[in-house]
Coordinates of C-alpha atoms and ligand atoms in Angstrom, one line a residue:
M1 CA -113.7 -137.2 3.2
D2 CA -117.1 -136.1 4.5
D3 CA -117.5 -133.4 7.1
H4 CA -117.8 -135.0 10.5
A5 CA -118.5 -134.6 14.2
L6 CA -116.5 -136.0 17.0
V7 CA -117.7 -137.5 20.3
L8 CA -115.3 -137.6 23.3
N9 CA -115.6 -139.5 26.5
A10 CA -112.6 -138.6 28.6
G11 CA -111.7 -140.6 31.7
S12 CA -108.7 -140.7 34.1
S13 CA -106.5 -143.0 32.0
S14 CA -108.3 -143.2 28.7
L15 CA -109.8 -140.9 26.0
K16 CA -112.5 -142.7 24.1
F17 CA -113.7 -141.2 20.8
S18 CA -116.1 -141.7 17.9
V19 CA -116.2 -139.9 14.6
Y20 CA -119.6 -139.5 12.9
R21 CA -120.1 -138.7 9.3
Q22 CA -122.6 -135.9 8.6
P23 CA -125.7 -137.7 7.4
E24 CA -127.5 -137.2 4.2
A25 CA -130.5 -138.7 5.8
K26 CA -131.3 -138.4 9.4
S27 CA -129.1 -140.8 11.3
W28 CA -125.4 -140.2 12.0
Q29 CA -123.1 -143.0 10.9
V30 CA -120.0 -144.0 12.7
D31 CA -116.9 -143.5 10.6
A32 CA -114.3 -144.4 13.2
R33 CA -114.2 -145.4 16.8
G34 CA -111.2 -145.7 19.1
Q35 CA -109.3 -144.8 22.2
I36 CA -106.1 -143.6 23.6
E37 CA -105.4 -145.9 26.6
G38 CA -102.6 -145.9 29.1
I39 CA -102.5 -142.1 29.6
G40 CA -99.7 -141.5 32.2
S41 CA -98.2 -144.9 31.7
S42 CA -97.8 -146.6 28.3
P43 CA -100.1 -144.8 25.9
R44 CA -101.5 -146.5 22.8
L45 CA -103.9 -145.3 20.1
S46 CA -106.3 -147.9 18.6
V47 CA -109.0 -147.0 16.1
K48 CA -111.4 -149.2 14.0
D49 CA -113.9 -148.3 11.4
D50 CA -117.6 -149.2 11.6
E51 CA -116.9 -152.7 10.2
G52 CA -114.2 -153.4 12.7
R53 CA -111.2 -152.9 10.3
V54 CA -108.2 -151.5 12.1
L55 CA -107.4 -147.9 11.1
A56 CA -104.7 -147.4 13.7
D57 CA -103.0 -149.5 16.4
Q58 CA -99.8 -147.9 17.6
K59 CA -97.8 -146.9 20.7
L60 CA -97.6 -143.2 21.3
D61 CA -94.8 -141.1 22.8
A62 CA -95.3 -140.2 26.4
I63 CA -98.7 -138.8 27.1
S64 CA -98.9 -137.4 30.6
D65 CA -102.5 -136.3 30.9
G66 CA -105.8 -135.8 29.1
R67 CA -104.7 -132.6 27.5
A68 CA -101.8 -134.3 25.8
A69 CA -104.1 -137.1 24.7
V70 CA -106.4 -134.6 22.9
S71 CA -103.4 -133.0 21.2
A72 CA -102.3 -136.5 20.0
L73 CA -105.8 -137.2 18.8
A74 CA -106.0 -133.9 16.9
I75 CA -102.9 -134.9 15.0
W76 CA -104.4 -138.2 14.0
L77 CA -107.7 -136.6 13.0
R78 CA -106.0 -133.9 10.8
A79 CA -104.1 -136.7 8.9
R80 CA -107.2 -138.9 8.3
Y81 CA -109.7 -136.2 7.7
A82 CA -107.5 -133.8 5.7
G83 CA -109.7 -131.4 3.6
A84 CA -112.9 -132.2 5.6
Q85 CA -114.4 -130.0 8.2
L86 CA -114.8 -130.9 11.9
L87 CA -118.2 -129.5 12.5
G88 CA -118.4 -129.9 16.3
I89 CA -117.3 -131.9 19.3
G90 CA -119.7 -133.5 21.8
H91 CA -118.5 -134.4 25.3
R92 CA -119.8 -136.6 28.0
V93 CA -119.8 -134.5 31.2
V94 CA -120.9 -136.4 34.3
H95 CA -122.3 -133.6 36.4
G96 CA -124.3 -130.6 35.3
G97 CA -125.4 -129.6 38.8
A98 CA -128.5 -127.5 39.4
R99 CA -127.8 -125.1 36.5
F100 CA -127.1 -127.3 33.5
S101 CA -129.5 -130.1 32.6
T102 CA -129.9 -129.9 28.8
P103 CA -127.0 -130.2 26.4
I104 CA -125.3 -126.8 25.9
Q105 CA -122.6 -125.2 23.8
V106 CA -119.6 -124.7 26.0
T107 CA -118.0 -121.2 26.4
R108 CA -115.1 -120.6 28.7
Q109 CA -117.5 -119.2 31.3
V110 CA -119.6 -122.4 31.2
L111 CA -116.4 -124.4 31.5
D112 CA -115.4 -122.4 34.6
E113 CA -118.8 -123.1 36.2
L114 CA -118.5 -126.8 35.4
Y115 CA -115.1 -126.9 37.2
G116 CA -117.0 -125.8 40.3
L117 CA -118.8 -129.2 40.3
V118 CA -115.5 -131.2 40.4
P119 CA -116.0 -132.1 44.1
L120 CA -119.4 -133.7 43.3
A121 CA -117.8 -136.1 40.8
P122 CA -114.1 -136.3 41.4
L123 CA -113.7 -139.6 39.6
H124 CA -114.9 -138.2 36.2
Q125 CA -115.6 -134.5 36.0
P126 CA -112.0 -133.2 36.1
Y127 CA -111.1 -135.5 33.2
N128 CA -114.2 -134.6 31.2
L129 CA -113.4 -130.9 31.5
A130 CA -109.7 -131.3 30.8
A131 CA -110.7 -132.6 27.3
I132 CA -112.9 -129.5 26.7
S133 CA -110.2 -127.2 27.9
A134 CA -107.6 -129.0 25.6
V135 CA -109.9 -128.6 22.6
F136 CA -110.1 -124.8 23.3
E137 CA -106.3 -124.9 23.2
H138 CA -105.7 -127.2 20.2
M139 CA -108.8 -126.7 18.0
P140 CA -110.1 -123.3 19.1
D141 CA -112.5 -122.9 16.1
V142 CA -114.4 -126.1 16.7
P143 CA -117.7 -125.6 18.6
Q144 CA -118.1 -127.9 21.6
V145 CA -121.2 -129.3 23.3
A146 CA -121.4 -130.7 26.8
C147 CA -124.0 -133.5 27.3
F148 CA -124.7 -134.3 31.0
D149 CA -125.2 -137.6 32.7
T150 CA -127.6 -135.9 35.1
G151 CA -129.7 -134.3 32.3
F152 CA -132.2 -137.1 31.6
H153 CA -133.3 -137.1 35.2
R154 CA -134.1 -133.4 35.4
N155 CA -137.9 -133.8 35.6
H156 CA -138.0 -136.0 38.7
A157 CA -140.7 -135.1 41.2
A158 CA -139.8 -133.2 44.3
V159 CA -140.0 -136.3 46.5
A160 CA -137.4 -138.0 44.3
K161 CA -135.1 -135.0 44.4
V162 CA -135.2 -134.0 48.0
I163 CA -132.3 -134.7 50.4
P164 CA -133.7 -134.5 54.0
L165 CA -131.1 -132.3 55.6
P166 CA -131.7 -128.8 57.0
R167 CA -133.1 -126.5 54.3
D168 CA -130.4 -123.9 54.7
L169 CA -127.7 -126.5 54.2
C170 CA -129.4 -127.8 51.1
K171 CA -129.9 -124.6 49.2
A172 CA -130.4 -125.3 45.5
E173 CA -127.5 -127.6 44.9
L174 CA -127.8 -130.3 47.4
Q175 CA -130.4 -132.5 45.8
R176 CA -130.8 -136.0 44.2
Y177 CA -129.8 -135.7 40.5
G178 CA -129.1 -139.2 39.1
F179 CA -126.5 -140.3 36.6
H180 CA -125.9 -142.6 33.6
G181 CA -128.6 -140.4 31.9
L182 CA -127.1 -140.6 28.4
S183 CA -127.2 -144.4 28.6
Y184 CA -130.8 -144.4 29.9
E185 CA -131.9 -141.8 27.3
Y186 CA -130.4 -144.0 24.6
I187 CA -132.2 -147.2 26.0
A188 CA -135.5 -145.2 26.2
S189 CA -135.0 -144.2 22.5
A190 CA -134.2 -147.8 21.5
L191 CA -137.2 -149.5 23.3
P192 CA -139.8 -148.8 20.6
R193 CA -137.6 -150.7 18.2
E194 CA -136.1 -153.4 20.5
A195 CA -138.9 -154.0 23.0
P196 CA -142.1 -152.3 21.6
E197 CA -144.5 -154.0 24.0
I198 CA -142.9 -152.3 27.1
A199 CA -141.7 -149.0 25.5
M200 CA -144.6 -147.0 26.8
G201 CA -144.9 -148.9 30.1
R202 CA -143.1 -149.1 33.5
V203 CA -139.5 -150.2 33.0
I204 CA -136.5 -150.6 35.2
V205 CA -133.2 -150.2 33.3
A206 CA -130.1 -151.7 35.1
H207 CA -126.9 -150.0 33.9
L208 CA -124.4 -152.4 35.4
G209 CA -120.8 -151.4 34.6
N210 CA -117.9 -150.3 36.7
G211 CA -120.3 -147.6 37.8
A212 CA -123.8 -149.1 38.3
S213 CA -127.3 -147.7 38.8
L214 CA -130.9 -148.4 38.1
C215 CA -133.4 -146.0 36.4
A216 CA -137.2 -146.2 36.7
L217 CA -138.8 -145.3 33.4
K218 CA -142.5 -144.5 32.9
E219 CA -143.5 -143.9 29.3
G220 CA -139.9 -143.5 28.3
R221 CA -139.2 -140.8 30.9
S222 CA -137.0 -141.1 34.0
V223 CA -139.0 -140.9 37.3
D224 CA -136.3 -142.0 39.7
S225 CA -132.8 -143.5 39.9
T226 CA -130.6 -145.1 42.5
M227 CA -127.8 -142.6 42.1
A228 CA -128.4 -139.2 43.7
F229 CA -126.4 -136.1 44.6
T230 CA -123.2 -137.8 43.5
A231 CA -122.5 -141.1 41.7
L232 CA -121.8 -142.8 45.1
D233 CA -125.4 -143.6 46.0
G234 CA -127.4 -146.7 45.3
L235 CA -125.9 -150.0 44.0
C236 CA -122.5 -151.5 45.0
M237 CA -120.0 -150.7 42.2
G238 CA -116.5 -151.7 41.2
T239 CA -114.8 -149.4 43.7
R240 CA -117.7 -147.4 45.2
P241 CA -119.9 -148.7 48.1
G242 CA -123.3 -147.6 47.0
A243 CA -125.8 -146.6 49.7
I244 CA -124.4 -147.1 53.2
D245 CA -125.4 -145.9 56.7
P246 CA -124.2 -142.3 57.0
G247 CA -123.2 -143.2 60.5
A248 CA -120.5 -145.3 59.1
L249 CA -119.0 -142.2 57.5
L250 CA -119.2 -140.3 60.9
Y251 CA -117.4 -143.2 62.5
L252 CA -114.6 -143.1 59.9
V253 CA -114.1 -139.4 60.4
Q254 CA -114.6 -139.2 64.2
S255 CA -113.3 -142.5 65.5
L256 CA -110.8 -143.6 62.8
K257 CA -109.8 -140.0 62.1
L258 CA -110.0 -140.1 58.3
S259 CA -109.6 -136.7 56.7
G260 CA -112.1 -135.5 54.0
K261 CA -109.6 -136.4 51.3
D262 CA -109.0 -139.9 52.8
L263 CA -112.7 -140.4 52.9
E264 CA -113.0 -139.4 49.3
T265 CA -110.4 -142.0 48.3
V266 CA -112.1 -144.7 50.3
L267 CA -115.5 -144.0 48.9
Y268 CA -114.5 -143.6 45.2
K269 CA -111.5 -145.9 44.8
Q270 CA -111.3 -148.6 47.5
S271 CA -114.8 -149.8 48.4
G272 CA -117.5 -151.7 46.5
L273 CA -116.5 -155.0 44.9
L274 CA -112.8 -154.2 45.5
G275 CA -113.4 -153.3 49.1
I276 CA -115.4 -156.5 49.9
S277 CA -113.3 -158.9 48.0
G278 CA -109.8 -157.4 48.6
I279 CA -109.1 -159.0 45.1
S280 CA -110.5 -156.9 42.3
H281 CA -113.0 -154.3 41.2
D282 CA -113.6 -156.2 38.0
M283 CA -116.7 -158.5 37.9
R284 CA -115.1 -160.7 35.2
V285 CA -112.1 -161.3 37.4
L286 CA -114.2 -162.0 40.5
L287 CA -116.4 -164.5 38.6
T288 CA -113.2 -166.6 38.1
H289 CA -112.4 -166.7 41.8
T290 CA -113.7 -169.1 44.4
E291 CA -112.5 -167.4 47.6
P292 CA -115.3 -166.6 50.0
E293 CA -114.5 -162.9 49.8
A294 CA -115.0 -162.9 46.0
R295 CA -118.3 -164.8 46.4
L296 CA -119.5 -162.4 49.1
A297 CA -118.7 -159.4 46.8
I298 CA -120.7 -160.9 44.0
D299 CA -123.5 -162.0 46.3
Y300 CA -123.8 -158.4 47.7
F301 CA -123.8 -156.9 44.3
V302 CA -126.7 -159.1 43.2
Y303 CA -128.5 -158.7 46.5
R304 CA -128.3 -154.9 46.3
V305 CA -129.5 -154.8 42.7
A306 CA -132.5 -157.0 43.5
K307 CA -133.3 -155.0 46.6
E308 CA -133.3 -151.7 44.6
I309 CA -135.3 -153.3 41.8
G310 CA -138.0 -153.9 44.5
A311 CA -137.7 -150.3 45.6
L312 CA -138.1 -148.9 42.1
A313 CA -140.9 -151.3 41.4
A314 CA -142.7 -149.7 44.3
V315 CA -142.0 -146.2 42.9
L316 CA -143.5 -147.3 39.6
G317 CA -146.5 -149.2 41.1
G318 CA -145.3 -152.5 39.5
I319 CA -143.2 -153.1 36.4
D320 CA -143.7 -154.3 32.8
G321 CA -140.1 -154.9 31.9
L322 CA -136.5 -155.1 33.2
V323 CA -133.6 -154.2 30.9
F324 CA -129.9 -155.0 31.4
T325 CA -127.2 -152.9 29.8
A326 CA -123.5 -151.8 30.1
G327 CA -120.4 -154.1 30.7
I328 CA -121.8 -156.5 33.3
G329 CA -125.5 -156.2 32.1
Q330 CA -124.6 -156.9 28.5
N331 CA -121.9 -159.6 29.0
S332 CA -122.7 -161.7 32.1
P333 CA -125.4 -164.3 31.7
E334 CA -124.6 -165.5 35.3
I335 CA -125.3 -162.1 36.9
R336 CA -128.4 -161.5 34.8
Q337 CA -129.7 -164.9 35.8
R338 CA -129.1 -164.4 39.5
I339 CA -130.8 -160.9 39.4
C340 CA -133.8 -162.3 37.5
E341 CA -134.1 -165.2 39.9
A342 CA -134.1 -162.8 42.9
S343 CA -136.8 -160.8 41.1
R344 CA -139.0 -163.8 40.3
W345 CA -141.6 -162.6 42.8
L346 CA -142.2 -159.6 40.5
G347 CA -143.3 -162.1 37.7
I348 CA -140.0 -162.3 35.8
E349 CA -139.4 -165.8 34.4
L350 CA -136.0 -166.1 32.7
D351 CA -135.4 -168.1 29.6
A352 CA -132.1 -169.8 30.4
E353 CA -131.3 -170.4 26.7
A354 CA -132.2 -166.9 25.5
N355 CA -130.1 -165.5 28.4
R356 CA -127.0 -167.3 27.0
G357 CA -127.8 -166.2 23.4
K358 CA -127.5 -163.0 21.5
G359 CA -131.2 -161.9 21.2
S360 CA -132.5 -159.0 23.2
R361 CA -135.4 -160.7 24.9
I362 CA -134.2 -163.1 27.7
S363 CA -137.5 -164.0 29.5
T364 CA -139.9 -166.8 28.5
P365 CA -142.9 -165.9 26.3
R366 CA -145.3 -166.4 29.3
S367 CA -143.2 -164.3 31.7
K368 CA -145.6 -161.7 33.3
V369 CA -142.8 -159.2 33.3
S370 CA -140.4 -159.3 30.4
A371 CA -136.6 -159.1 30.7
W372 CA -134.2 -157.8 28.1
M373 CA -130.6 -157.2 27.3
I374 CA -129.9 -154.2 25.1
D375 CA -126.5 -152.7 24.3
T376 CA -126.2 -149.1 25.3
N377 CA -124.8 -146.4 23.0
E378 CA -124.0 -143.2 25.0
E379 CA -121.8 -141.9 22.1
L380 CA -124.7 -141.9 19.6
M381 CA -126.8 -140.0 22.1
I382 CA -124.1 -137.4 22.5
A383 CA -123.8 -137.2 18.6
R384 CA -127.5 -136.6 18.3
H385 CA -127.5 -133.9 21.0
T386 CA -124.4 -132.2 19.5
A387 CA -126.1 -132.1 16.1
T388 CA -129.2 -130.6 17.6
V389 CA -127.4 -128.0 19.7
L390 CA -125.2 -126.9 16.7
G391 CA -128.0 -127.2 14.2
L392 CA -126.1 -129.8 12.1
R393 CA -128.1 -131.9 9.7
Ligands
ADP401 P1 -117.6 -148.3 32.7 O1 -118.6 -148.0 33.8 O2 -116.2 -148.1 33.0 O3 -118.0 -147.8 31.3 P2 -118.3 -151.0 31.5 O4 -119.7 -150.7 31.2 O5 -117.3 -151.1 30.5 O6 -117.7 -149.9 32.6 O7 -118.3 -152.3 32.4 C1 -117.1 -152.8 33.0 C2 -117.5 -154.0 33.9 O8 -118.1 -155.0 33.0 C3 -116.3 -154.7 34.6 O9 -116.7 -155.0 35.9 C4 -116.1 -155.9 33.8 O10 -115.6 -157.0 34.5 C5 -117.6 -156.2 33.4 N1 -117.6 -157.2 32.3 C6 -117.3 -157.1 31.0 N2 -117.4 -158.2 30.3 C7 -117.9 -159.1 31.2 C8 -118.2 -160.5 31.2 N3 -118.1 -161.2 30.0 N4 -118.6 -161.1 32.3 C9 -118.7 -160.4 33.5 N5 -118.4 -159.1 33.6 C10 -118.0 -158.5 32.5

């Protein structure tokens, strides 16, 4: 077996991983990709190789948390890669705060500092960090690299970063960061190959998954994003509301007497598509429902994306291309069509047939602004960063 590097994306109930072979040439090749799902309920390990052949698909004994999942994964890795060296592990870490923006090798002190950011990303950060901590425990000799979802946005101008609250409350930390940076960085790196005519232009990328945001790219660099201090701002998401009147939050606290913890639960877990519909957070499920509440949830999702596209088009001074990615962006022709129709005024003319096909360009040849669908690959971005930080080639 070749020496390899591992990429981990740890969530609340799943641990996703990819194993990359050390390249002879420049690009890292996937050797295996899989996940442990059902952490805390009925855990299952499933792994496939690069060609989709099943390498493992089995129930696991009780796995109570992310630490236990890393331990189970370590056992599987030792068996499959016996005799080979694990050169490093790259992690997706959602929030790097004001201090960490570029990928960094994690020490125990760095880990402690990252734990301080948990209140800014309670849905993701604790699980990302539990995986790092478990690697320290189960594979202490393997170097680890943290790659931040905030990092790609670090060069935003001051006006795109500021939060207009009193200066002494803001200090250094309270600023707009932006998220989904690993996805946007990958898309920016793929544009010269997938959509060369817009790669150096003004592009809006719509990362539409359970979490959803837009990024304004100019010459491949992020200039603004709809997410901000936390991953709550901007678009309507599966269970998060996106931008709302801050007065609504005051009302929840002062009149309805919600505690800080209650408010956190409402904002991260009960709002968005789930909150509006009362049916599901999942776009695929909502698209099969005809109840008015389900329709309103989808209508609001589309309305909000279109509205924010207009806002970022203003930031960019017009756009050359619109790119859809992530679960909804890559898989739902209906949602892409509705967003493109609402953005027709910008000069986007959708090609209905291309939108239902597998190609990346989904606008007509005469469309003034082109539209695209490009699969994201955050894992590859993490593998590239990990290789660079650890000097692997
Ligand atoms: P995460 O943010 O958790 O990584 P994903 O990028 O996997 O999320 O996106 C999950 C979302 O994508 C869910 O709302 C799911 O319903 C939606 N989705 C996946 N496939 C389809 C599809 N064929 N049509 C509509 N929505 C889809």
